[in-house]
Short mmCIF file of C-alpha atoms in Angstrom, two decimals:
data_model
loop_
_atom_site.label_atom_id
_atom_site.label_comp_id
_atom_site.label_asym_id
_atom_site.label_seq_id
_atom_site.Cartn_x
_atom_site.Cartn_y
_atom_site.Cartn_z
CA UNK T 2 0.00 0.00 0.00
CA UNK T 3 1.41 3.38 -0.96
CA UNK T 4 1.42 6.25 1.44
CA UNK T 5 0.30 9.81 0.77
CA UNK T 6 3.98 10.77 0.60
CA UNK T 7 4.48 8.43 -2.37
CA UNK T 8 1.59 10.08 -4.19
CA UNK T 9 3.03 13.50 -3.46
CA UNK T 10 6.42 12.39 -4.82
CA UNK T 11 4.81 11.04 -8.02
CA UNK T 12 2.83 14.25 -8.50
CA UNK T 13 6.01 16.28 -8.00
CA UNK T 14 7.92 14.14 -10.55
CA UNK T 15 5.07 14.54 -13.06
CA UNK T 16 4.98 18.30 -12.51
CA UNK T 17 8.78 18.55 -12.90
CA UNK T 18 8.65 16.45 -16.07
CA UNK T 19 5.91 18.71 -17.42
CA UNK T 20 8.01 21.81 -16.77
CA UNK T 21 11.02 20.26 -18.52
CA UNK T 22 8.83 19.32 -21.49
CA UNK T 23 7.42 22.84 -21.63
CA UNK T 24 10.95 24.28 -21.57
CA UNK T 25 11.93 22.03 -24.51
CA UNK T 26 8.84 23.17 -26.42
CA UNK T 27 9.63 26.81 -25.58
CA UNK T 28 13.21 26.39 -26.77
CA UNK T 29 11.96 24.92 -30.04
CA UNK T 30 9.41 27.68 -30.56
CA UNK T 31 11.90 30.45 -29.80
CA UNK T 32 14.39 28.80 -32.13
CA UNK T 33 11.76 28.83 -34.89
CA UNK T 34 10.94 32.47 -34.16
CA UNK T 35 14.62 33.41 -34.29
CA UNK T 36 15.00 31.48 -37.53
CA UNK T 37 12.16 33.49 -39.07
CA UNK T 38 13.67 36.76 -37.81
CA UNK T 39 17.05 35.75 -39.21
CA UNK T 40 15.50 34.84 -42.56
CA UNK T 41 13.80 38.25 -42.77
CA UNK T 42 17.14 39.92 -42.06
CA UNK T 43 19.02 37.53 -44.36
CA UNK T 44 21.13 36.31 -41.45
CA UNK T 45 22.08 32.76 -40.61
CA UNK T 46 20.89 31.48 -37.24
CA UNK T 47 24.44 31.60 -35.85
CA UNK T 48 24.86 35.17 -37.12
CA UNK T 49 21.68 36.28 -35.34
CA UNK T 50 22.79 34.50 -32.16
CA UNK T 51 26.14 36.33 -32.24
CA UNK T 52 24.47 39.66 -33.00
CA UNK T 53 22.21 39.20 -29.99
CA UNK T 54 25.24 38.40 -27.81
CA UNK T 55 26.95 41.60 -28.97
CA UNK T 56 23.77 43.59 -28.29
CA UNK T 57 23.49 42.11 -24.80
CA UNK T 58 27.14 41.96 -23.71
CA UNK T 59 29.06 44.13 -26.17
CA UNK T 60 31.27 45.55 -27.15
CA UNK T 61 33.29 42.33 -27.13
CA UNK T 62 36.55 41.12 -28.55
CA UNK T 63 36.09 38.49 -31.26
CA UNK T 64 37.65 35.86 -28.99
CA UNK T 65 35.31 36.74 -26.09
CA UNK T 66 32.35 36.56 -28.46
CA UNK T 67 33.55 33.19 -29.78
CA UNK T 68 33.76 31.87 -26.21
CA UNK T 69 30.26 33.13 -25.35
CA UNK T 70 28.85 31.64 -28.55
CA UNK T 71 30.78 28.38 -28.21
CA UNK T 72 32.32 28.84 -31.65
CA UNK T 73 35.80 28.27 -33.01
CA UNK T 74 37.63 31.56 -33.64
CA UNK T 75 37.88 30.80 -37.37
CA UNK T 76 34.12 30.31 -37.52
CA UNK T 77 33.67 33.59 -35.65
CA UNK T 78 35.71 35.40 -38.29
CA UNK T 79 33.21 34.33 -40.95
CA UNK T 80 30.25 35.30 -38.77
CA UNK T 81 31.73 38.75 -38.11
CA UNK T 82 32.57 39.24 -41.78
CA UNK T 83 28.93 38.58 -42.70
CA UNK T 84 27.53 40.77 -39.91
CA UNK T 85 29.85 43.63 -40.81
CA UNK T 86 29.13 43.32 -44.53
CA UNK T 87 25.38 43.55 -43.81
CA UNK T 88 25.88 46.58 -41.56
CA UNK T 89 25.00 44.97 -38.21
CA UNK T 90 28.36 45.32 -36.45
CA UNK T 91 31.56 47.28 -36.66
CA UNK T 92 35.06 46.25 -35.70
CA UNK T 93 36.87 49.03 -33.92
CA UNK T 94 40.35 49.29 -32.52
CA UNK T 95 40.40 48.30 -28.85
CA UNK T 96 42.05 51.19 -27.01
CA UNK T 97 42.70 48.90 -24.03
CA UNK T 98 43.94 45.99 -26.14
CA UNK T 99 47.38 44.47 -25.79
CA UNK T 100 48.47 45.78 -29.22
CA UNK T 101 47.26 47.74 -32.25
CA UNK T 102 45.64 44.65 -33.80
CA UNK T 103 43.17 44.21 -30.94
CA UNK T 104 39.60 44.99 -31.95
CA UNK T 105 36.18 45.25 -30.35
CA UNK T 106 32.96 44.18 -32.03
CA UNK T 107 30.18 46.72 -31.53
CA UNK T 108 26.56 46.54 -32.70
CA UNK T 109 25.41 49.30 -35.05
CA UNK T 110 22.75 51.01 -32.92
CA UNK T 111 20.95 52.49 -35.94
CA UNK T 112 19.84 48.96 -36.86
CA UNK T 113 18.24 48.08 -33.49
CA UNK T 114 14.76 49.28 -34.48
CA UNK T 115 14.76 46.98 -37.50
CA UNK T 116 15.70 43.98 -35.38
CA UNK T 117 13.40 44.77 -32.47
CA UNK T 118 10.51 45.47 -34.84
CA UNK T 119 10.55 41.83 -35.92
CA UNK T 120 10.08 40.77 -32.31
CA UNK T 121 7.26 43.27 -31.68
CA UNK T 122 4.52 40.65 -31.99
CA UNK T 123 6.16 38.37 -29.47
CA UNK T 124 6.90 41.27 -27.12
CA UNK T 125 3.25 42.39 -27.23
CA UNK T 126 2.07 38.84 -26.58
CA UNK T 127 4.44 38.59 -23.61
CA UNK T 128 3.21 41.92 -22.22
CA UNK T 129 -0.38 40.65 -22.41
CA UNK T 130 0.56 37.32 -20.83
CA UNK T 131 2.57 38.87 -18.00
CA UNK T 132 -0.20 41.34 -17.19
CA UNK T 133 -2.15 38.41 -15.73
CA UNK T 134 0.43 37.69 -13.02
CA UNK T 135 0.88 39.33 -9.63
CA UNK T 136 4.17 40.97 -8.64
CA UNK T 137 4.99 37.96 -6.45
CA UNK T 138 4.31 35.53 -9.29
CA UNK T 139 6.43 37.62 -11.66
CA UNK T 140 9.28 37.57 -9.12
CA UNK T 141 9.00 33.77 -8.87
CA UNK T 142 8.95 33.38 -12.65
CA UNK T 143 11.90 35.74 -13.01
CA UNK T 144 13.90 33.80 -10.43
CA UNK T 145 13.06 30.49 -12.10
CA UNK T 146 14.11 31.77 -15.52
CA UNK T 147 17.38 33.27 -14.20
CA UNK T 148 18.25 30.02 -12.44
CA UNK T 149 17.27 27.97 -15.50
CA UNK T 150 19.46 30.18 -17.68
CA UNK T 151 22.39 29.70 -15.31
CA UNK T 152 21.88 25.92 -15.32
CA UNK T 153 21.88 26.01 -19.12
CA UNK T 154 25.03 28.14 -19.16
CA UNK T 155 26.79 25.71 -16.83
CA UNK T 156 25.74 22.70 -18.91
CA UNK T 157 26.93 24.44 -22.08
CA UNK T 158 30.31 25.26 -20.54
CA UNK T 159 30.68 21.69 -19.33
CA UNK T 160 30.03 20.32 -22.82
CA UNK T 161 32.36 22.88 -24.39
CA UNK T 162 35.21 21.69 -22.13
CA UNK T 163 35.01 18.11 -23.42
#
């Protein structure tokens, strides 16, 4: 005969499995959205990923960007060539670099509206969705997403070290 505790444990495992499944589905859907955005901008998925990293963390050296993106430096050179050719980033001399060859990759701010405009539908949908949550619920969701992101970052770094 199973105790109430066993039922609670099963319900918890089912709930946790459901959350993990929902996160996989979310990842897939966001990947598809980003693919559509990239296609509209005539950018490869990896190019869009790197552009978003520069927008979020930039300016960055090409090697720092390669590390963040998990790409080989030679691959990063091709990505940056494409992004620069299309007017999304600039490469500027790094005044704090170890020598005159050191560069920083900086996003071209004049292009932000074009990029963000393609996400406007999703941003509006998120605003509507989040309006239905209390401040406490939003804090919980924010904490969960930050911790999930950190777990993903750690797992990515672990795989990259192999």
